[in-house]
Short mmCIF file of C-alpha atoms in Angstrom, two decimals:
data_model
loop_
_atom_site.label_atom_id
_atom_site.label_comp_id
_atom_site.label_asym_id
_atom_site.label_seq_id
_atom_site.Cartn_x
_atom_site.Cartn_y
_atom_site.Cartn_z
CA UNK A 1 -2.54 -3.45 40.98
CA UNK A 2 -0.52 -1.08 39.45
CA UNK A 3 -2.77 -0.78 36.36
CA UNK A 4 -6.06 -0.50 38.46
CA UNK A 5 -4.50 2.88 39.59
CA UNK A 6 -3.52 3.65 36.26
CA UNK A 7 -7.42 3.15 35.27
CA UNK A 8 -8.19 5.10 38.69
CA UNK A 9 -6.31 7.70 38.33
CA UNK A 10 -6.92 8.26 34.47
CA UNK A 11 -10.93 8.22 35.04
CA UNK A 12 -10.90 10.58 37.88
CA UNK A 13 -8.37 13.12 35.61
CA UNK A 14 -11.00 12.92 32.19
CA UNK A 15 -14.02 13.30 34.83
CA UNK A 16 -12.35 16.30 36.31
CA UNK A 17 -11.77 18.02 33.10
CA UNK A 18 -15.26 17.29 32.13
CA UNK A 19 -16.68 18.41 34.71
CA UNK A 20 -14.72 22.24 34.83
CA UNK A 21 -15.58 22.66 30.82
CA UNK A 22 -18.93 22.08 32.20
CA UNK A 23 -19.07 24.13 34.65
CA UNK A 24 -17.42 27.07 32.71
CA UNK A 25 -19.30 26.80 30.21
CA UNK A 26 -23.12 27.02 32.17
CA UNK A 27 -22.30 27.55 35.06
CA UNK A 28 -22.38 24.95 38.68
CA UNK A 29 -25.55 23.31 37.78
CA UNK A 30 -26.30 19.57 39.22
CA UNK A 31 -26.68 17.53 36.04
CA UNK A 32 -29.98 17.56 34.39
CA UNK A 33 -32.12 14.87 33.51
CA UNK A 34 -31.76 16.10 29.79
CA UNK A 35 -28.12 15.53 30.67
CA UNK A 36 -28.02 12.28 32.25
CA UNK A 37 -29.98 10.90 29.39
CA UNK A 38 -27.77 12.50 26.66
CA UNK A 39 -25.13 10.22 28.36
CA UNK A 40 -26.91 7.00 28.36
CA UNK A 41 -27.70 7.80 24.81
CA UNK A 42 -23.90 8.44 23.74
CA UNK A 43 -22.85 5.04 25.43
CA UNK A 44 -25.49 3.14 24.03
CA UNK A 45 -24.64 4.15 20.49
CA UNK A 46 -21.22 3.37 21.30
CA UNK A 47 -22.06 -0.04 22.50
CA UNK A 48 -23.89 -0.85 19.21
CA UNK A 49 -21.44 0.60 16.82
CA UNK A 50 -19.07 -1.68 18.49
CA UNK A 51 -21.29 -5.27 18.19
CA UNK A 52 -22.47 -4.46 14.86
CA UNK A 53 -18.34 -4.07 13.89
CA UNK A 54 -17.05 -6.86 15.31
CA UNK A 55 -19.53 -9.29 13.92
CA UNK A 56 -19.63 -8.14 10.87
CA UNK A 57 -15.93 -9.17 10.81
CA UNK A 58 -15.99 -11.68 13.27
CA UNK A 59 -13.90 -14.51 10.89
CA UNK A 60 -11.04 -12.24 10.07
CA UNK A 61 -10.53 -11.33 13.47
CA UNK A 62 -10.43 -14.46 14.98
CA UNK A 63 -7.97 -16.22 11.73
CA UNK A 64 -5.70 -12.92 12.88
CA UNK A 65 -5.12 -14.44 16.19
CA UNK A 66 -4.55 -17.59 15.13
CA UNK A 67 -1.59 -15.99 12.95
CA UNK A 68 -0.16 -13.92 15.70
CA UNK A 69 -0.06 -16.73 18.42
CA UNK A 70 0.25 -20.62 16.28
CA UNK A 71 3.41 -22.13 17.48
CA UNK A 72 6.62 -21.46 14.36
CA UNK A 73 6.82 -24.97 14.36
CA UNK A 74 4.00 -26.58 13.34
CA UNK A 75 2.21 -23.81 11.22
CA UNK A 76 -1.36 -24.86 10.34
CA UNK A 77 -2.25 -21.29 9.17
CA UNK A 78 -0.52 -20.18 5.63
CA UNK A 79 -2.68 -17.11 5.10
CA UNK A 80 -6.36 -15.12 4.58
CA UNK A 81 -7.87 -17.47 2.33
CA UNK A 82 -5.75 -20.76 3.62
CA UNK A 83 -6.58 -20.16 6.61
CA UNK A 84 -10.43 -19.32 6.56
CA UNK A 85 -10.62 -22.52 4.14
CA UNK A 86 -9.02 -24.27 7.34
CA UNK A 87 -11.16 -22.99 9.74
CA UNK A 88 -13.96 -24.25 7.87
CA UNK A 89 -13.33 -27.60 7.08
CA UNK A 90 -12.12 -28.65 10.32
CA UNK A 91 -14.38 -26.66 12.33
CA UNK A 92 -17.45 -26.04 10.24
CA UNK A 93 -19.30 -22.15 10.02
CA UNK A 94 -19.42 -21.98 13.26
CA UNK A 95 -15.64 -22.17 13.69
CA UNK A 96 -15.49 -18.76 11.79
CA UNK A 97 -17.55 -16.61 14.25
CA UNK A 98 -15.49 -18.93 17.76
CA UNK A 99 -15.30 -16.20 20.28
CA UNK A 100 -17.29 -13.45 18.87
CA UNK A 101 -19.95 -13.65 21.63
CA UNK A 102 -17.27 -12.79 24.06
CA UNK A 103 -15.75 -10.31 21.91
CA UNK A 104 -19.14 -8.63 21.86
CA UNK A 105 -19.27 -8.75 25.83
CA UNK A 106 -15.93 -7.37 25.57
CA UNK A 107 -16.21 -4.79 22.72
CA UNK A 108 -19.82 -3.72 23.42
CA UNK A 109 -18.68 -1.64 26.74
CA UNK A 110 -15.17 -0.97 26.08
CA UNK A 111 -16.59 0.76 22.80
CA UNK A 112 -19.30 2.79 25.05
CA UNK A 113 -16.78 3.84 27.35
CA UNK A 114 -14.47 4.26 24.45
CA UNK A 115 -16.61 6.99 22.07
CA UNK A 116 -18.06 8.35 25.40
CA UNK A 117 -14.34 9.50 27.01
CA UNK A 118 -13.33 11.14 23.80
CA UNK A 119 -16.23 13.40 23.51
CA UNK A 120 -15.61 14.03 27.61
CA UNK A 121 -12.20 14.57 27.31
CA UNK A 122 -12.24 16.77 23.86
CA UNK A 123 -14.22 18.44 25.71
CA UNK A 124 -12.10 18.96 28.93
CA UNK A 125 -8.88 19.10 26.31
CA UNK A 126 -10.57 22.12 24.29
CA UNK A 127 -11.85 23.54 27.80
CA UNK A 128 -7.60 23.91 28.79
CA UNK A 129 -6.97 24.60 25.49
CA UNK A 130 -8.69 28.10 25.49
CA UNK A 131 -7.30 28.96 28.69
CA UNK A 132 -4.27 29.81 26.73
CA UNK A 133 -3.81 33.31 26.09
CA UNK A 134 -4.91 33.76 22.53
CA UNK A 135 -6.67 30.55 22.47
CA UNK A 136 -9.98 31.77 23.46
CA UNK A 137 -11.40 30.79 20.08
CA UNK A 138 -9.80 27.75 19.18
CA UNK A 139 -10.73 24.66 17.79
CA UNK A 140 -9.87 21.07 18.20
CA UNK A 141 -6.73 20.72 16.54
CA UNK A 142 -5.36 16.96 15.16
CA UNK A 143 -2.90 17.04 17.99
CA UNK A 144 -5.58 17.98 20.43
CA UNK A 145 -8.14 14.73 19.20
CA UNK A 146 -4.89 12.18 19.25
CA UNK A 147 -4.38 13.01 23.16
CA UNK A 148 -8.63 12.64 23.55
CA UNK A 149 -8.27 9.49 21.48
CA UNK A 150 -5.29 8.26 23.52
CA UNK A 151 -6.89 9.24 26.60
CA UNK A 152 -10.02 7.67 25.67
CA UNK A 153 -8.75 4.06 24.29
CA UNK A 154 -6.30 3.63 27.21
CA UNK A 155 -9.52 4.16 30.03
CA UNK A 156 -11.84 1.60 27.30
CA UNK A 157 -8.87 -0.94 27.20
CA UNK A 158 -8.24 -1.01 31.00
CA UNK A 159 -11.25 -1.14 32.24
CA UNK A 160 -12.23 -4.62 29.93
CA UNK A 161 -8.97 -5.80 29.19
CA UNK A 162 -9.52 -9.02 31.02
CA UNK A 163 -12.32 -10.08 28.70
CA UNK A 164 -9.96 -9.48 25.91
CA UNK A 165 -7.88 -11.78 27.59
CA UNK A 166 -10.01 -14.63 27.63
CA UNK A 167 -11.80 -13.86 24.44
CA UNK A 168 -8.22 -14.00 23.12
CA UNK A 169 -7.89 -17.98 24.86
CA UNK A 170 -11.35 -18.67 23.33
CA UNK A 171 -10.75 -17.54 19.99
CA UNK A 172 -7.51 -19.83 19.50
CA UNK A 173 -9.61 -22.87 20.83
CA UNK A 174 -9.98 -25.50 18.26
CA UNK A 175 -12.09 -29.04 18.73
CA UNK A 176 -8.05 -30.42 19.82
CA UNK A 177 -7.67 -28.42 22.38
CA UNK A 178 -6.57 -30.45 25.03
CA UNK A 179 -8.89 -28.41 27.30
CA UNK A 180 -12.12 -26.20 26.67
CA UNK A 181 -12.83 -23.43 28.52
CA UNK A 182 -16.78 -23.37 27.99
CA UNK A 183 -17.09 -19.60 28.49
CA UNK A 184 -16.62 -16.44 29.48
CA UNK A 185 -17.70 -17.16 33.26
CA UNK A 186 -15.41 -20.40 33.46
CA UNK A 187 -12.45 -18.81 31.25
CA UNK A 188 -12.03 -16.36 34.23
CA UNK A 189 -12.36 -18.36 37.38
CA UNK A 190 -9.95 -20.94 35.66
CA UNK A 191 -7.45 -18.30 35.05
CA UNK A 192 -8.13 -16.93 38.56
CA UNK A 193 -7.42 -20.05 40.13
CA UNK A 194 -4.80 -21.49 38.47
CA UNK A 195 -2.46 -18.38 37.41
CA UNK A 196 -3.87 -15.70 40.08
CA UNK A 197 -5.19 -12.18 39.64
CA UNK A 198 -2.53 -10.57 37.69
CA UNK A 199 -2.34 -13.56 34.85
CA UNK A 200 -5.95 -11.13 33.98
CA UNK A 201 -3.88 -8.55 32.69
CA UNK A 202 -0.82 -10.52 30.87
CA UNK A 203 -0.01 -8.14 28.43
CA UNK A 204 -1.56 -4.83 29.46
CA UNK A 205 1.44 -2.83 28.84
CA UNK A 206 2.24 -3.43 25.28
CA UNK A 207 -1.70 -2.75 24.78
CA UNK A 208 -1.62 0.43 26.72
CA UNK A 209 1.30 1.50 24.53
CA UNK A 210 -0.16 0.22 21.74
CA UNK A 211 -3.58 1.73 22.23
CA UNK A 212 -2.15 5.06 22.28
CA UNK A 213 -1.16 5.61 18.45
CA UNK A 214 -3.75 3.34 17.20
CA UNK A 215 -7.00 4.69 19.09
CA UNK A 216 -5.62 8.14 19.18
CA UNK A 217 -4.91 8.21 15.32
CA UNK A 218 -8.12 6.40 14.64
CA UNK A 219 -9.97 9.39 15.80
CA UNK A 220 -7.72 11.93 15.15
CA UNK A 221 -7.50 11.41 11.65
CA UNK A 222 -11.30 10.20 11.23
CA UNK A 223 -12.24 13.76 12.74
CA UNK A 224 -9.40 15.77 10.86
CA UNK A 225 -10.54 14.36 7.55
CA UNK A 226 -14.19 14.68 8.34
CA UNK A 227 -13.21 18.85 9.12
CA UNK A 228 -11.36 19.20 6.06
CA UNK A 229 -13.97 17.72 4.04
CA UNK A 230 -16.52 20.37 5.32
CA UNK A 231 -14.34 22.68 5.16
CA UNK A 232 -12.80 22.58 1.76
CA UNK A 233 -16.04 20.68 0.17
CA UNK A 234 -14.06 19.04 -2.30
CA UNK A 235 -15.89 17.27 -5.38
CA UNK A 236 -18.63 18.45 -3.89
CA UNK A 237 -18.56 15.19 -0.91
CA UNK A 238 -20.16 17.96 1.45
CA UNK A 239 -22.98 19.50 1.63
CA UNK A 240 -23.82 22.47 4.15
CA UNK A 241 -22.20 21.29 7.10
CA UNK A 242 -23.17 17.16 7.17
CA UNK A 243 -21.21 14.38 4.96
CA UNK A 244 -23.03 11.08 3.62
CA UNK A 245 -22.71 7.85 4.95
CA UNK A 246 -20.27 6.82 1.63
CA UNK A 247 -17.98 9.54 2.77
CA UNK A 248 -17.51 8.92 6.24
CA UNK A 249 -16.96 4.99 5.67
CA UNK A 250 -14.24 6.17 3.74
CA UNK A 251 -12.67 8.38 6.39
CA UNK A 252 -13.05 5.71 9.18
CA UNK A 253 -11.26 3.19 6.51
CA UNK A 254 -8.37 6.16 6.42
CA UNK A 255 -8.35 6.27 10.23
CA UNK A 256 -8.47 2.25 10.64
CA UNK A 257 -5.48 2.09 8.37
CA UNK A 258 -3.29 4.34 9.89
CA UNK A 259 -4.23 3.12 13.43
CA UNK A 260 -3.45 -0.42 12.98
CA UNK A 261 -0.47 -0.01 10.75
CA UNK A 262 1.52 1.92 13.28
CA UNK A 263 0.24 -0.77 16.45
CA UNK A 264 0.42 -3.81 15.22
CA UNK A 265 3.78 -5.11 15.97
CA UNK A 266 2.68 -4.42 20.06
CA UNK A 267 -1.18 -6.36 19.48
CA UNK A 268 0.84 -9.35 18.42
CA UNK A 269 3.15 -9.06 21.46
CA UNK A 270 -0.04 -8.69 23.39
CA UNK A 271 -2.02 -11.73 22.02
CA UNK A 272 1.27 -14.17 22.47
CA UNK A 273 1.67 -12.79 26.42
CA UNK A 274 -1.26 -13.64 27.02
CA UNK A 275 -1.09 -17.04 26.18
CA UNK A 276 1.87 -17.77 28.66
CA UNK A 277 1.07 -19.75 31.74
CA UNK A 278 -1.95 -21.12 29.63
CA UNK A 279 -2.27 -24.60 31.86
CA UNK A 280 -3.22 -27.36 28.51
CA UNK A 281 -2.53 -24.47 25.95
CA UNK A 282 -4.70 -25.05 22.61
CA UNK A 283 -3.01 -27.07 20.00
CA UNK A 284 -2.67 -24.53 17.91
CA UNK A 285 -0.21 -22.80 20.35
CA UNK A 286 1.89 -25.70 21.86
CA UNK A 287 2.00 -27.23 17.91
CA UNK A 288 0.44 -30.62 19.35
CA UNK A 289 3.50 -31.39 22.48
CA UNK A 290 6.25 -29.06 20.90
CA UNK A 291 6.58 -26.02 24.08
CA UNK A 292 5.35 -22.51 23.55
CA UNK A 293 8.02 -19.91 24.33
CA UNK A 294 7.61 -18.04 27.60
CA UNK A 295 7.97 -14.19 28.01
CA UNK A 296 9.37 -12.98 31.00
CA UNK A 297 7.93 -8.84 29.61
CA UNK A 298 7.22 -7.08 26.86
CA UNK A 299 10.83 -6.35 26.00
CA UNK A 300 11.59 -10.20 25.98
CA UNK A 301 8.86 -11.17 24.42
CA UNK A 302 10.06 -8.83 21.14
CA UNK A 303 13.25 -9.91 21.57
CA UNK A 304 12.78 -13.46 21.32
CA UNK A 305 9.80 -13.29 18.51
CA UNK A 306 12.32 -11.51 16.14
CA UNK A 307 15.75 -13.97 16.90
CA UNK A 308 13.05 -17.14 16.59
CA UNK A 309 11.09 -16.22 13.89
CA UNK A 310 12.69 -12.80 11.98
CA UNK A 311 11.13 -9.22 12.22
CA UNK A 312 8.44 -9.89 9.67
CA UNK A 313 6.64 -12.25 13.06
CA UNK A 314 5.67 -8.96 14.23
CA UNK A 315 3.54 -9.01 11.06
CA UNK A 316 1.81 -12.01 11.19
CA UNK A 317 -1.83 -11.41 10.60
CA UNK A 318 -1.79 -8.39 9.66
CA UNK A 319 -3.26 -9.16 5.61
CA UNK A 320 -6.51 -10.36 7.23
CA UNK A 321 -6.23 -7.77 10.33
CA UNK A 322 -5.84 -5.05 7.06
CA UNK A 323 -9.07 -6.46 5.53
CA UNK A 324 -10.76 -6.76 8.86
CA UNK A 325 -9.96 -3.31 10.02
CA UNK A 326 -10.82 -1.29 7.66
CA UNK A 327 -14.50 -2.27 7.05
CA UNK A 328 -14.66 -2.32 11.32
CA UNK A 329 -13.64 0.67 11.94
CA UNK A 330 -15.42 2.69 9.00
CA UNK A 331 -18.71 0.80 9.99
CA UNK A 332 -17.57 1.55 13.92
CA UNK A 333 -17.71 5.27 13.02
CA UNK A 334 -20.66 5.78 11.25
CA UNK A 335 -23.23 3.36 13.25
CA UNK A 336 -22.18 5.27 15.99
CA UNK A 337 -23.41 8.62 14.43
CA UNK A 338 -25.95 6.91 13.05
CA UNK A 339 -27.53 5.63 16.38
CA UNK A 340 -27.15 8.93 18.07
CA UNK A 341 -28.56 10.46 15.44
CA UNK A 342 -31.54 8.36 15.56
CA UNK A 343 -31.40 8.58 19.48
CA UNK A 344 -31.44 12.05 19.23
CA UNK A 345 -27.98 12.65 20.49
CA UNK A 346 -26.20 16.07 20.06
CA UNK A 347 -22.45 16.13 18.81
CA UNK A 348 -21.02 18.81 20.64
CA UNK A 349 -17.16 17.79 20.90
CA UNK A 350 -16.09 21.42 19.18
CA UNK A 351 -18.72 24.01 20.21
#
């Protein structure tokens, strides 16, 4: 498939440019032990920061969903606090956290692979960078980290994008679902058998376009304000060269807001492809009989969303999505340098 050579191709080009800063840098040396280990390190931390995010917003994430994808005409979902108070009487506390186990299987590696691909390719980025006459000193610039970032979430997303496919199907389940897919296992051979291979990656170009300003300005501007706040120490938030856990929750809330605000309109495009050529569709997206609208692409699937339903469709969710994000993110960003701090792990994106 045309997006498994995207994936391919991608990899090999970040693994390449890893491996010549590398080998500039010390020399042609086999990887050490020392350095195999660092790795395992950096993408275990990235696995945890990821679980311990998701979860802790698990109920806002999957009540954002529901907004983007519930059928216009039978609207069970009026908002944040509507809708949570829903989701709770009818479905109980457990309702609240439906689909976060797959979400962790899905966010746990795409969030290793995520972290560990933008230190490789700031790395390999920095490495071509200083190639440039008169760059032999430089430093990662914002412009620089947004094409690591970009780099980074578009190799993440592709490679577990058709978990977030089916974690997306599970999450809009409700107990009237005409049909329950009872996991993650049976949510994928029933999409591979009734809708075929590419139904797993319904809606992988709006997210690849979509990843690219919202992962890319997530770390850009995490790592920009993080610089600047070393740099410029002001109100004394720095000290020597490391920031406190207060300061970088507040940069990663920066970074989350910026991110999503820019991509949302394509992550609700994304969630609603996905849900075409759903064979007994949850309630909440056929509205109990009434038909779901088919796509026939991302372009049609826009163009229909605003005549139906307006422009501001390409907004729904987004309150809860704002509330969700923010805390995710900031707490994405600093268990991550938390856990490789405790792991041991050196940060070496700029050296």
């Amino acid at each position: 498939m045309a997006s498994e050579d995207v994936v391919s191709k991608t990899s090999a080009t970040i693994v390449n440019l890893a491996e010549e800063a590398k080998i500039a840098s010390e020399g042609v040396k086999a990887p050490s032990r020392h350095a195999l280990l660092s790795i395992c390190k950096s993408l275990v931390a990235g696995g945890v920061a990821g679980g311990v995010s998701r979860t802790a917003v698990a109920p806002l994430e999957r009540l954002k969903i529901l907004l983007q994808v519930q059928n216009p005409h039978a609207i069970k979902y009026n908002g944040t606090i509507q809708g949570l108070k829903y989701i709770w009487r009818t479905e109980g506390f457990r309702g609240l956290f439906k689909g976060n186990g797959t979400n962790c299987a899905r966010i746990v590696p795409n969030s290793a692979v995520k972290f560990f691909s933008y230190e490789e390719a700031s790395k390999g980025i920095l490495w071509l960078y200083r190639q440039q006459p008169g760059n032999e000193d430089a430093e990662l610039t914002p412009i620089l980290r947004l094409g690591a970032g970009a780099c980074a979430g578009i190799i993440a997303m592709s490679a577990t994008y058709p978990m977030d496919l089916v974690r997306g199907r599970i999450t809009v389940q409700t107990d009237k679902s005409p049909s329950q897919y009872r996991g993650i296992a049976h949510a994928l051979s029933t999409v591979l058998r009734e809708e075929g291979p590419r139904a797993l990656y319904k809606g992988w170009l709006p997210s690849v376009i979509g990843v690219i300003p919202y992962v890319g300005l997530n770390f850009a501007v995490y790592e920009s304000l993080k610089d600047w706040l070393i740099k410029s120490r002001p109100f004394g938030l720095a000290e020597d060269t490391e920031l406190g856990v207060t300061t970088k929750l507040a940069c990663g809330a920066a970074a989350g807001t910026v991110g999503q605000t820019v991509a949302y309109p394509l992550d609700v495009i994304r969630r609603r492809m996905q849900m075409v050529g759903w064979k007994h569709a949850a309630s909440v997206v056929t509205a109990d009989g009434k038909s779901a609208l088919e796509y026939n692409g991302m372009v049609d699937a826009f163009r229909k969303t605003v005549r139906y339903e307006g422009f501001g469709a390409l907004y729904k969710g987004l309150v809860p999505n704002s509330v969700k994000v923010v805390p995710s993110i900031a707490i994405a960003f600093v268990s991550y340098e938390v856990v490789k701090d405790l792991l041991g792990v050196e940060m070496r994106i700029s050296d």
